[in-house]
Coordinates of N, CA and C in Angstrom, one line a residue:
X1 N 12.8 32.7 3.1 CA 12.1 32.1 4.3 C 12.7 30.8 4.7
X2 N 12.7 30.6 6.0 CA 13.3 29.4 6.6 C 12.6 28.1 6.3
X3 N 13.3 27.0 6.3 CA 12.6 25.7 6.2 C 11.9 25.3 7.5
X4 N 10.7 24.9 7.4 CA 9.9 24.5 8.6 C 10.0 23.0 8.7
X5 N 9.8 22.5 10.0 CA 9.7 21.1 10.2 C 8.3 20.7 10.8
X6 N 7.3 20.7 10.0 CA 6.0 20.3 10.6 C 5.9 18.9 11.0
X7 N 5.0 18.5 11.8 CA 4.8 17.1 12.3 C 4.3 16.3 11.1
X8 N 4.6 15.0 11.2 CA 4.1 14.1 10.1 C 2.6 13.9 10.1
X9 N 2.0 14.1 11.2 CA 0.5 13.9 11.2 C -0.2 15.2 11.0
X10 N 0.5 16.3 10.6 CA -0.1 17.5 10.3 C -1.0 17.3 9.0
X11 N -2.2 17.9 9.0 CA -3.2 17.7 7.9 C -2.6 18.1 6.6
X12 N -1.9 19.2 6.5 CA -1.3 19.7 5.3 C -0.2 18.7 4.8
X13 N 0.5 18.2 5.7 CA 1.6 17.2 5.3 C 1.0 15.9 4.8
X14 N -0.1 15.4 5.5 CA -0.7 14.2 5.0 C -1.3 14.4 3.6
X15 N -1.9 15.6 3.4 CA -2.5 15.9 2.1 C -1.3 16.0 1.0
X16 N -0.2 16.6 1.4 CA 0.9 16.7 0.4 C 1.4 15.3 0.1
X17 N 1.5 14.4 1.1 CA 2.0 13.0 0.9 C 1.0 12.3 -0.1
X18 N -0.3 12.4 0.2 CA -1.3 11.8 -0.7 C -1.2 12.3 -2.1
X19 N -1.1 13.6 -2.3 CA -1.0 14.1 -3.6 C 0.3 13.7 -4.4
X20 N 1.4 13.7 -3.6 CA 2.6 13.3 -4.2 C 2.6 11.9 -4.7
X21 N 2.0 11.0 -3.8 CA 2.0 9.6 -4.2 C 1.0 9.3 -5.3
X22 N -0.1 10.1 -5.4 CA -1.0 9.9 -6.5 C -0.3 10.3 -7.8
X23 N 0.5 11.4 -7.8 CA 1.2 11.8 -9.0 C 2.4 10.8 -9.4
X24 N 3.0 10.3 -8.3 CA 4.1 9.3 -8.6 C 3.5 8.1 -9.3
X25 N 2.4 7.6 -8.7 CA 1.8 6.4 -9.3 C 1.3 6.7 -10.7
X26 N 0.7 7.8 -11.0 CA 0.2 8.2 -12.3 C 1.4 8.2 -13.3
X27 N 2.6 8.6 -12.9 CA 3.7 8.7 -13.7 C 4.4 7.4 -14.1
X28 N 4.3 6.4 -13.2 CA 5.0 5.2 -13.3 C 4.4 4.3 -14.4
X29 N 5.2 3.7 -15.3 CA 4.7 3.0 -16.4 C 4.7 1.5 -16.2
X30 N 5.4 1.0 -15.2 CA 5.4 -0.5 -15.0 C 5.4 -0.7 -13.5
X31 N 5.1 -2.0 -13.1 CA 5.0 -2.3 -11.7 C 3.6 -2.1 -11.1
X32 N 3.6 -1.9 -9.8 CA 2.3 -1.9 -9.1 C 2.1 -0.6 -8.4
X33 N 0.9 -0.2 -8.2 CA 0.6 1.0 -7.5 C 1.2 1.0 -6.1
X34 N 1.9 2.0 -5.7 CA 2.5 2.1 -4.4 C 1.5 2.7 -3.4
X35 N 1.5 2.2 -2.2 CA 0.6 2.7 -1.1 C 1.5 3.3 0.0
X36 N 1.0 4.3 0.7 CA 1.7 4.9 1.8 C 1.7 4.1 3.0
X37 N 2.9 3.7 3.5 CA 3.0 3.0 4.7 C 3.2 4.0 5.9
X38 N 4.0 5.0 5.7 CA 4.1 6.1 6.7 C 4.9 7.2 6.1
X39 N 4.8 8.4 6.6 CA 5.6 9.6 6.3 C 6.8 9.5 7.1
X40 N 8.0 9.3 6.5 CA 9.2 9.1 7.3 C 9.7 10.5 7.7
X41 N 9.7 11.5 6.8 CA 10.2 12.8 7.2 C 9.6 13.9 6.3
X42 N 9.6 15.1 6.8 CA 9.0 16.2 5.9 C 9.7 17.5 6.3
X43 N 10.0 18.3 5.3 CA 10.4 19.7 5.6 C 9.5 20.6 4.7
X44 N 9.1 21.8 5.1 CA 8.3 22.6 4.4 C 9.0 24.0 4.1
X45 N 8.9 24.4 2.9 CA 9.5 25.7 2.5 C 8.4 26.6 2.0
X46 N 7.8 27.5 2.9 CA 6.8 28.4 2.5 C 7.3 29.4 1.4
X47 N 6.5 29.6 0.3 CA 6.9 30.5 -0.8 C 6.6 31.9 -0.4
X48 N 7.3 32.8 -1.1 CA 7.2 34.3 -0.7 C 5.7 34.8 -1.0
X49 N 5.2 34.3 -2.1 CA 3.8 34.9 -2.5 C 2.8 34.0 -1.8
X50 N 2.7 32.7 -2.2 CA 1.7 31.9 -1.7 C 2.1 30.4 -1.9
X51 N 1.5 29.5 -1.1 CA 1.8 28.1 -1.2 C 3.1 27.7 -0.5
X52 N 3.4 26.4 -0.6 CA 4.6 25.8 0.1 C 5.2 24.7 -0.8
X53 N 6.5 24.6 -0.7 CA 7.2 23.4 -1.3 C 7.4 22.4 -0.1
X54 N 7.0 21.2 -0.3 CA 7.2 20.1 0.7 C 8.3 19.2 0.2
X55 N 9.3 18.9 1.1 CA 10.3 17.9 0.8 C 10.0 16.6 1.6
X56 N 9.5 15.6 0.9 CA 9.0 14.4 1.6 C 9.8 13.2 1.5
X57 N 10.0 12.4 2.5 CA 10.5 11.0 2.4 C 9.4 10.1 2.9
X58 N 8.9 9.3 1.9 CA 7.7 8.4 2.2 C 8.1 6.9 2.2
X59 N 7.8 6.2 3.2 CA 7.9 4.7 3.2 C 6.7 4.2 2.5
X60 N 6.9 3.3 1.5 CA 5.8 2.8 0.7 C 5.9 1.3 0.6
X61 N 4.7 0.7 0.3 CA 4.6 -0.7 0.0 C 3.8 -0.9 -1.3
X62 N 4.1 -2.0 -2.0 CA 3.3 -2.1 -3.3 C 1.9 -2.8 -3.0
X63 N 1.0 -2.6 -3.9 CA -0.4 -3.2 -3.7 C -0.6 -4.2 -4.8
X64 N -1.8 -4.7 -4.8 CA -2.2 -5.7 -5.8 C -2.7 -5.1 -7.1
X65 N -2.7 -3.7 -7.2 CA -3.2 -3.0 -8.4 C -2.0 -2.7 -9.3
X66 N -2.1 -3.1 -10.6 CA -1.0 -2.7 -11.5 C -1.1 -1.2 -11.8
X67 N 0.0 -0.6 -12.1 CA 0.0 0.9 -12.4 C -1.0 1.2 -13.6
X68 N -1.1 0.3 -14.5 CA -2.0 0.6 -15.7 C -3.4 0.7 -15.3
X69 N -3.8 0.2 -14.1 CA -5.2 0.3 -13.7 C -5.6 1.8 -13.4
X70 N -4.6 2.6 -13.1 CA -4.8 4.1 -12.8 C -5.7 4.3 -11.6
X71 N -5.7 3.3 -10.7 CA -6.5 3.4 -9.5 C -5.8 4.3 -8.5
X72 N -6.6 4.9 -7.6 CA -6.0 5.6 -6.5 C -5.4 4.6 -5.5
X73 N -4.2 5.0 -4.9 CA -3.6 4.1 -4.0 C -4.5 3.7 -2.8
X74 N -5.4 4.6 -2.4 CA -6.2 4.3 -1.2 C -7.3 3.2 -1.6
X75 N -7.5 3.0 -2.9 CA -8.5 2.0 -3.3 C -7.9 0.7 -3.7
X76 N -6.6 0.5 -3.4 CA -5.9 -0.7 -3.7 C -5.6 -1.5 -2.5
X77 N -5.7 -2.8 -2.6 CA -5.4 -3.7 -1.5 C -3.9 -3.9 -1.3
X78 N -3.4 -3.7 -0.1 CA -2.0 -4.0 0.2 C -1.8 -5.5 0.2
X79 N -0.5 -5.9 -0.2 CA -0.2 -7.3 -0.2 C 0.1 -7.8 1.2
X80 N 0.0 -9.1 1.4 CA 0.4 -9.7 2.7 C 1.9 -9.4 2.9
X81 N 2.3 -9.2 4.2 CA 3.6 -8.8 4.5 C 4.7 -9.6 3.8
X82 N 4.5 -10.9 3.7 CA 5.6 -11.8 3.2 C 5.7 -11.7 1.7
X83 N 4.8 -11.0 1.0 CA 4.9 -10.9 -0.5 C 5.1 -9.4 -0.9
X84 N 5.3 -8.6 0.1 CA 5.3 -7.2 -0.2 C 6.7 -6.7 -0.8
X85 N 6.6 -5.8 -1.7 CA 7.8 -5.0 -2.2 C 7.7 -3.7 -1.4
X86 N 8.8 -3.3 -0.8 CA 8.7 -2.1 0.0 C 9.8 -1.2 -0.4
X87 N 9.8 0.1 0.1 CA 10.8 1.0 -0.3 C 10.5 2.4 0.2
X88 N 11.3 3.3 -0.4 CA 11.2 4.7 0.0 C 11.1 5.6 -1.2
X89 N 10.2 6.6 -1.2 CA 10.2 7.6 -2.3 C 10.5 8.9 -1.7
X90 N 11.4 9.6 -2.3 CA 11.8 11.0 -2.0 C 11.0 11.9 -3.0
X91 N 10.3 12.9 -2.6 CA 9.5 13.7 -3.5 C 9.6 15.2 -3.1
X92 N 9.6 16.0 -4.1 CA 9.4 17.5 -3.8 C 8.2 17.9 -4.6
X93 N 7.2 18.5 -3.8 CA 5.9 18.9 -4.4 C 5.6 20.3 -3.9
X94 N 5.1 21.1 -4.9 CA 4.6 22.4 -4.6 C 3.1 22.4 -4.5
X95 N 2.6 22.9 -3.4 CA 1.2 22.9 -3.1 C 0.7 24.3 -2.8
X96 N -0.3 24.7 -3.6 CA -1.0 26.0 -3.4 C -2.5 25.7 -3.2
X97 N -2.9 25.6 -2.0 CA -4.3 25.2 -1.8 C -5.3 26.3 -2.3
X98 N -5.0 27.5 -2.1 CA -5.9 28.6 -2.5 C -6.2 28.5 -4.0
X99 N -5.2 28.2 -4.8 CA -5.4 28.1 -6.2 C -5.5 26.7 -6.8
X100 N -5.6 25.7 -5.8 CA -5.9 24.3 -6.1 C -4.8 23.8 -7.1
X101 N -3.5 24.0 -6.7 CA -2.4 23.6 -7.5 C -1.6 22.6 -6.7
X102 N -1.2 21.5 -7.3 CA -0.3 20.5 -6.7 C 0.6 20.0 -7.8
X103 N 1.9 20.5 -7.8 CA 2.8 20.2 -8.9 C 4.0 19.4 -8.3
X104 N 4.2 18.1 -8.8 CA 5.3 17.3 -8.3 C 6.5 17.7 -9.1
X105 N 7.5 18.3 -8.5 CA 8.7 18.7 -9.2 C 9.6 17.6 -9.5
X106 N 9.8 16.7 -8.6 CA 10.7 15.6 -8.8 C 10.5 14.5 -7.8
X107 N 10.8 13.2 -8.2 CA 10.7 12.1 -7.2 C 11.7 11.0 -7.6
X108 N 12.0 10.2 -6.6 CA 12.8 9.0 -6.8 C 12.4 8.0 -5.8
X109 N 12.1 6.8 -6.4 CA 11.7 5.7 -5.5 C 12.7 4.5 -5.6
X110 N 13.1 4.0 -4.5 CA 13.9 2.8 -4.5 C 13.1 1.7 -3.8
X111 N 12.9 0.6 -4.5 CA 12.1 -0.5 -4.0 C 12.9 -1.8 -3.9
X112 N 12.5 -2.7 -2.9 CA 13.1 -4.0 -2.9 C 12.1 -5.0 -2.2
X113 N 12.2 -6.3 -2.7 CA 11.3 -7.3 -2.1 C 11.7 -7.6 -0.7
X114 N 10.8 -8.2 0.1 CA 11.1 -8.7 1.4 C 12.1 -9.9 1.2
X115 N 13.1 -9.9 2.0 CA 14.1 -11.0 1.9 C 13.5 -12.4 2.2
X116 N 13.9 -13.4 1.3 CA 13.3 -14.8 1.5 C 13.5 -15.3 2.9
X117 N 14.6 -15.0 3.6 CA 14.8 -15.6 4.9 C 13.7 -15.1 5.9
X118 N 13.2 -13.9 5.7 CA 12.1 -13.3 6.5 C 10.9 -14.1 6.2
X119 N 10.6 -14.3 4.9 CA 9.4 -15.1 4.6 C 9.4 -16.5 5.2
X120 N 10.5 -17.2 5.1 CA 10.6 -18.5 5.6 C 10.4 -18.5 7.2
X121 N 10.8 -17.5 7.8 CA 10.6 -17.4 9.3 C 9.1 -17.2 9.6
X122 N 8.5 -16.3 8.9 CA 7.1 -15.9 9.2 C 6.1 -17.0 8.7
X123 N 6.4 -17.5 7.5 CA 5.5 -18.4 6.8 C 6.2 -19.4 6.0
X124 N 6.7 -20.5 6.7 CA 7.6 -21.5 6.0 C 7.0 -22.1 4.8
X125 N 5.6 -22.2 4.7 CA 4.9 -22.9 3.6 C 4.5 -22.0 2.5
X126 N 4.7 -20.7 2.7 CA 4.2 -19.7 1.7 C 5.0 -19.8 0.4
X127 N 4.4 -19.6 -0.7 CA 5.2 -19.5 -1.9 C 6.0 -18.2 -1.9
X128 N 7.3 -18.4 -2.4 CA 8.2 -17.2 -2.4 C 8.2 -16.7 -3.8
X129 N 8.2 -15.4 -4.0 CA 8.3 -14.8 -5.3 C 9.5 -15.3 -6.0
X130 N 9.3 -15.6 -7.3 CA 10.4 -16.2 -8.1 C 10.6 -15.3 -9.3
X131 N 11.6 -15.7 -10.1 CA 11.9 -14.9 -11.3 C 10.7 -15.0 -12.4
X132 N 10.0 -14.0 -12.7 CA 8.8 -14.1 -13.5 C 9.1 -14.4 -15.0
X133 N 10.4 -14.3 -15.4 CA 10.7 -14.5 -16.8 C 11.0 -16.0 -17.1
X134 N 11.0 -16.8 -16.1 CA 11.2 -18.3 -16.3 C 10.1 -18.9 -17.2
X135 N 10.5 -19.8 -18.1 CA 9.6 -20.4 -19.0 C 8.4 -21.0 -18.4
X136 N 8.5 -21.7 -17.2 CA 7.4 -22.4 -16.6 C 6.3 -21.4 -16.2
X137 N 6.7 -20.1 -15.9 CA 5.7 -19.2 -15.5 C 5.0 -18.6 -16.7
X138 N 5.7 -18.4 -17.8 CA 5.1 -18.0 -19.0 C 4.1 -19.1 -19.5
X139 N 4.5 -20.3 -19.3 CA 3.6 -21.4 -19.7 C 2.3 -21.4 -18.9
X140 N 2.5 -21.1 -17.6 CA 1.3 -21.1 -16.7 C 0.4 -19.9 -17.0
X141 N 1.0 -18.8 -17.4 CA 0.2 -17.6 -17.9 C -0.6 -17.9 -19.2
X142 N 0.1 -18.6 -20.1 CA -0.5 -19.0 -21.4 C -1.7 -19.9 -21.1
X143 N -1.5 -20.9 -20.2 CA -2.6 -21.8 -19.9 C -3.8 -21.2 -19.2
X144 N -3.5 -20.3 -18.3 CA -4.6 -19.6 -17.6 C -5.3 -18.6 -18.5
X145 N -4.5 -18.0 -19.4 CA -5.1 -17.0 -20.4 C -6.0 -17.8 -21.4
X146 N -5.7 -19.0 -21.7 CA -6.5 -19.8 -22.6 C -8.0 -20.0 -22.0
X147 N -8.0 -20.1 -20.7 CA -9.3 -20.2 -20.0 C -10.1 -18.8 -20.2
X148 N -9.4 -17.7 -20.0 CA -10.0 -16.4 -20.2 C -10.5 -16.2 -21.6
X149 N -9.6 -16.6 -22.6 CA -10.0 -16.4 -24.0 C -11.3 -17.3 -24.3
X150 N -11.4 -18.4 -23.7 CA -12.5 -19.3 -24.0 C -13.8 -18.8 -23.4
X151 N -13.7 -18.2 -22.2 CA -14.9 -17.8 -21.4 C -15.3 -16.4 -21.6
X152 N -14.4 -15.5 -22.0 CA -14.7 -14.0 -22.0 C -15.6 -13.6 -23.1
X153 N -16.2 -12.5 -23.0 CA -17.1 -12.0 -24.1 C -16.4 -10.9 -24.9
X154 N -15.1 -10.9 -24.8 CA -14.3 -10.0 -25.7 C -14.4 -10.4 -27.2
X155 N -14.2 -9.4 -28.1 CA -14.4 -9.8 -29.5 C -13.1 -10.4 -30.1
X156 N -12.0 -10.1 -29.5 CA -10.7 -10.6 -30.0 C -10.0 -11.5 -28.9
X157 N -9.1 -12.3 -29.4 CA -8.3 -13.1 -28.5 C -7.2 -12.1 -27.9
X158 N -6.8 -12.5 -26.7 CA -5.7 -11.7 -26.0 C -4.5 -12.7 -26.0
X159 N -3.3 -12.1 -26.0 CA -2.1 -12.8 -25.8 C -1.3 -12.3 -24.6
X160 N -0.4 -13.1 -24.1 CA 0.4 -12.7 -22.9 C 1.5 -11.6 -23.4
X161 N 1.5 -10.5 -22.7 CA 2.4 -9.4 -23.0 C 3.7 -9.7 -22.2
X162 N 3.6 -9.8 -20.8 CA 4.7 -10.2 -20.0 C 4.2 -10.6 -18.6
X163 N 5.0 -11.5 -18.0 CA 4.6 -11.9 -16.6 C 5.3 -11.0 -15.6
X164 N 4.5 -10.4 -14.7 CA 5.0 -9.4 -13.8 C 5.4 -9.9 -12.4
X165 N 4.8 -11.0 -12.1 CA 5.0 -11.6 -10.8 C 4.7 -13.1 -10.8
X166 N 5.5 -13.9 -10.1 CA 5.3 -15.3 -10.2 C 5.8 -16.0 -8.9
X167 N 5.2 -17.1 -8.6 CA 5.6 -17.9 -7.4 C 5.1 -19.3 -7.6
X168 N 5.7 -20.2 -6.9 CA 5.4 -21.7 -7.0 C 5.3 -22.2 -5.6
X169 N 4.4 -23.2 -5.4 CA 4.2 -23.9 -4.1 C 3.8 -25.3 -4.4
X170 N 4.2 -26.2 -3.5 CA 3.7 -27.6 -3.6 C 2.4 -27.8 -2.9
X171 N 1.4 -28.1 -3.6 CA 0.1 -28.3 -2.9 C -0.3 -29.8 -3.0
X172 N -1.0 -30.2 -4.1 CA -1.2 -31.6 -4.3 C -0.3 -32.0 -5.5
X173 N 0.6 -31.2 -5.8 CA 1.6 -31.3 -6.9 C 2.1 -29.9 -7.1
X174 N 2.9 -29.6 -8.1 CA 3.4 -28.3 -8.3 C 2.3 -27.3 -8.7
X175 N 2.2 -26.1 -8.0 CA 1.2 -25.1 -8.3 C 2.0 -23.8 -8.6
X176 N 1.5 -23.2 -9.7 CA 2.2 -22.0 -10.2 C 1.2 -20.8 -10.1
X177 N 1.6 -19.7 -9.6 CA 0.8 -18.5 -9.4 C 1.4 -17.4 -10.2
X178 N 0.7 -16.8 -11.1 CA 1.3 -15.8 -12.0 C 0.4 -14.5 -12.0
X179 N 1.0 -13.4 -12.2 CA 0.3 -12.1 -12.5 C 1.0 -11.6 -13.8
X180 N 0.1 -11.2 -14.7 CA 0.7 -10.9 -16.0 C -0.2 -9.9 -16.8
X181 N 0.5 -9.2 -17.7 CA -0.2 -8.3 -18.6 C -0.6 -9.0 -19.9
X182 N -1.8 -8.6 -20.4 CA -2.2 -9.2 -21.7 C -2.5 -8.1 -22.7
X183 N -2.4 -8.4 -24.0 CA -2.8 -7.4 -25.0 C -3.7 -8.0 -26.0
X184 N -4.6 -7.2 -26.5 CA -5.6 -7.6 -27.5 C -4.9 -7.9 -28.9
X185 N -5.3 -9.0 -29.5 CA -4.7 -9.3 -30.8 C -5.7 -9.0 -31.9
X186 N -5.2 -9.2 -33.1 CA -6.0 -9.0 -34.3 C -6.9 -10.2 -34.6
X187 N -6.7 -11.3 -33.9 CA -7.4 -12.5 -34.2 C -8.8 -12.4 -33.6
X188 N -9.8 -12.6 -34.4 CA -11.2 -12.5 -33.9 C -11.6 -13.8 -33.2
X189 N -12.5 -13.6 -32.2 CA -13.0 -14.8 -31.4 C -13.9 -15.7 -32.3
X190 N -14.3 -15.2 -33.5 CA -15.2 -16.0 -34.4 C -14.4 -17.0 -35.1
X191 N -13.0 -16.9 -35.1 CA -12.2 -17.9 -35.8 C -11.6 -18.8 -34.7
X192 N -11.4 -20.1 -35.2 CA -10.7 -21.0 -34.3 C -9.2 -20.9 -34.5
X193 N -8.5 -20.5 -33.5 CA -7.0 -20.2 -33.6 C -6.3 -21.3 -32.8
X194 N -5.4 -22.0 -33.5 CA -4.7 -23.1 -32.9 C -3.6 -22.6 -31.9
X195 N -2.9 -21.5 -32.3 CA -1.8 -21.0 -31.5 C -1.9 -19.4 -31.5
X196 N -2.4 -19.0 -30.3 CA -2.7 -17.5 -30.2 C -1.4 -16.7 -30.2
X197 N -0.3 -17.3 -29.8 CA 1.0 -16.6 -29.8 C 1.3 -16.1 -31.2
X198 N 0.7 -16.7 -32.3 CA 1.0 -16.3 -33.6 C 0.2 -15.1 -34.1
X199 N -0.8 -14.8 -33.2 CA -1.7 -13.6 -33.6 C -0.9 -12.3 -33.4
X200 N -1.0 -11.4 -34.3 CA -0.4 -10.1 -34.2 C -1.2 -9.2 -33.2
X201 N -0.4 -8.5 -32.4 CA -1.2 -7.5 -31.5 C -1.8 -6.4 -32.4
X202 N -3.0 -6.0 -31.9 CA -3.6 -4.8 -32.5 C -2.7 -3.6 -32.4
X203 N -2.8 -2.6 -33.2 CA -2.0 -1.4 -33.1 C -2.2 -0.7 -31.7
X204 N -1.2 -0.1 -31.2 CA -1.3 0.5 -29.9 C -2.4 1.5 -29.7
X205 N -2.9 2.1 -30.8 CA -4.0 3.0 -30.6 C -5.4 2.3 -30.4
X206 N -5.4 1.1 -30.9 CA -6.7 0.3 -30.8 C -6.7 -0.8 -29.7
X207 N -5.5 -1.3 -29.4 CA -5.5 -2.5 -28.5 C -5.8 -2.2 -27.1
X208 N -6.6 -3.0 -26.5 CA -6.9 -3.0 -25.1 C -5.7 -3.7 -24.4
X209 N -5.4 -3.3 -23.2 CA -4.4 -4.0 -22.3 C -5.2 -4.5 -21.1
X210 N -4.7 -5.6 -20.6 CA -5.4 -6.2 -19.4 C -4.3 -6.6 -18.4
X211 N -4.8 -6.9 -17.2 CA -3.9 -7.4 -16.1 C -4.7 -8.6 -15.5
X212 N -3.9 -9.7 -15.4 CA -4.6 -11.0 -15.0 C -3.8 -11.6 -13.8
X213 N -4.6 -12.3 -13.0 CA -4.0 -13.2 -12.0 C -4.5 -14.6 -12.2
X214 N -3.5 -15.5 -12.4 CA -3.9 -16.9 -12.7 C -3.1 -17.9 -11.9
X215 N -3.6 -19.1 -11.9 CA -2.9 -20.2 -11.3 C -3.1 -21.5 -12.0
X216 N -2.1 -22.3 -12.0 CA -2.2 -23.7 -12.6 C -1.7 -24.6 -11.5
X217 N -2.7 -25.4 -11.0 CA -2.3 -26.4 -9.9 C -2.4 -27.8 -10.5
X218 N -1.3 -28.5 -10.5 CA -1.2 -29.9 -11.0 C -1.4 -30.9 -9.9
X219 N -2.4 -31.8 -10.1 CA -2.7 -32.8 -9.1 C -2.0 -34.1 -9.5
X220 N -1.0 -34.5 -8.6 CA -0.3 -35.7 -8.9 C -1.2 -36.9 -8.7
X221 N -2.2 -36.8 -7.7 CA -3.0 -37.9 -7.4 C -4.0 -38.2 -8.5
X222 N -4.7 -37.1 -9.0 CA -5.8 -37.3 -10.0 C -5.3 -37.1 -11.4
X223 N -4.0 -36.7 -11.6 CA -3.4 -36.4 -12.9 C -4.3 -35.4 -13.6
X224 N -4.6 -34.4 -12.9 CA -5.5 -33.3 -13.5 C -4.8 -32.0 -13.2
X225 N -5.3 -31.0 -14.0 CA -4.8 -29.6 -13.8 C -6.0 -28.8 -13.4
X226 N -5.8 -27.9 -12.4 CA -6.9 -27.0 -12.0 C -6.4 -25.6 -12.4
X227 N -7.1 -24.9 -13.2 CA -6.7 -23.6 -13.7 C -7.7 -22.5 -13.3
X228 N -7.1 -21.4 -12.7 CA -8.0 -20.2 -12.4 C -7.5 -19.0 -13.1
X229 N -8.4 -18.1 -13.4 CA -8.0 -16.8 -14.0 C -8.9 -15.7 -13.7
X230 N -8.4 -14.5 -13.4 CA -9.3 -13.3 -13.3 C -8.5 -12.2 -13.9
X231 N -9.2 -11.4 -14.8 CA -8.6 -10.3 -15.5 C -9.4 -9.0 -15.4
X232 N -8.6 -7.9 -15.5 CA -9.2 -6.6 -15.6 C -8.7 -6.1 -16.9
X233 N -9.6 -5.5 -17.8 CA -9.3 -5.0 -19.1 C -9.3 -3.5 -19.0
X234 N -8.2 -2.8 -19.4 CA -8.2 -1.4 -19.4 C -8.2 -0.8 -20.8
X235 N -9.1 0.1 -21.0 CA -9.1 0.8 -22.3 C -7.9 1.7 -22.3
X236 N -7.3 1.9 -23.5 CA -6.1 2.7 -23.5 C -6.5 4.2 -23.3
X237 N -5.6 4.9 -22.5 CA -5.9 6.3 -22.1 C -5.9 7.1 -23.4

């Protein structure tokens, strides 16, 4: 059978793109949930017996949800244009609606951040994404996690697993904004722990993983630090 070229707003094509992106996000182990920006192109290959194979090229942008959240891309908030990572996913998916089958055969995604020169044009004062492995961002993550550990009702302390995104801005002094993964440690909240980084992580079968967004704003005027933290904890699948 010949390859068809359906329109990108065809219902079956939109459904194929949605299902392909769901399975791509479910398969990815690091980074953020990708959201559909638009269907760039599609070819359809009807199968002899039933169903179709769709060859899709999807323009995607990343969201504020980490892939470990397992959320559907439609339920995730897209980032502001100047902080977005964007790219393209090529996917081949077999769909058989009659038998309720959607099988992602293969995919490849190429992603890249928005160039800094574009950010400076659109928003000169906006913080620009920086290298998340720099020590100052790990320190900011540790400081904001200390607030979570002090205030949360979890039974164990959590430690920083890795910083996934980071930026800096001058507000009333240097301000650091971090997104990072945390892992549950073997140290109980009933004990007073001087250095949480010395706590061993719980075994991978037992440990909960979390995703946090934190900030540390240093005030040069008041010689104070303002720390914020919000975390989502995921039970291991």
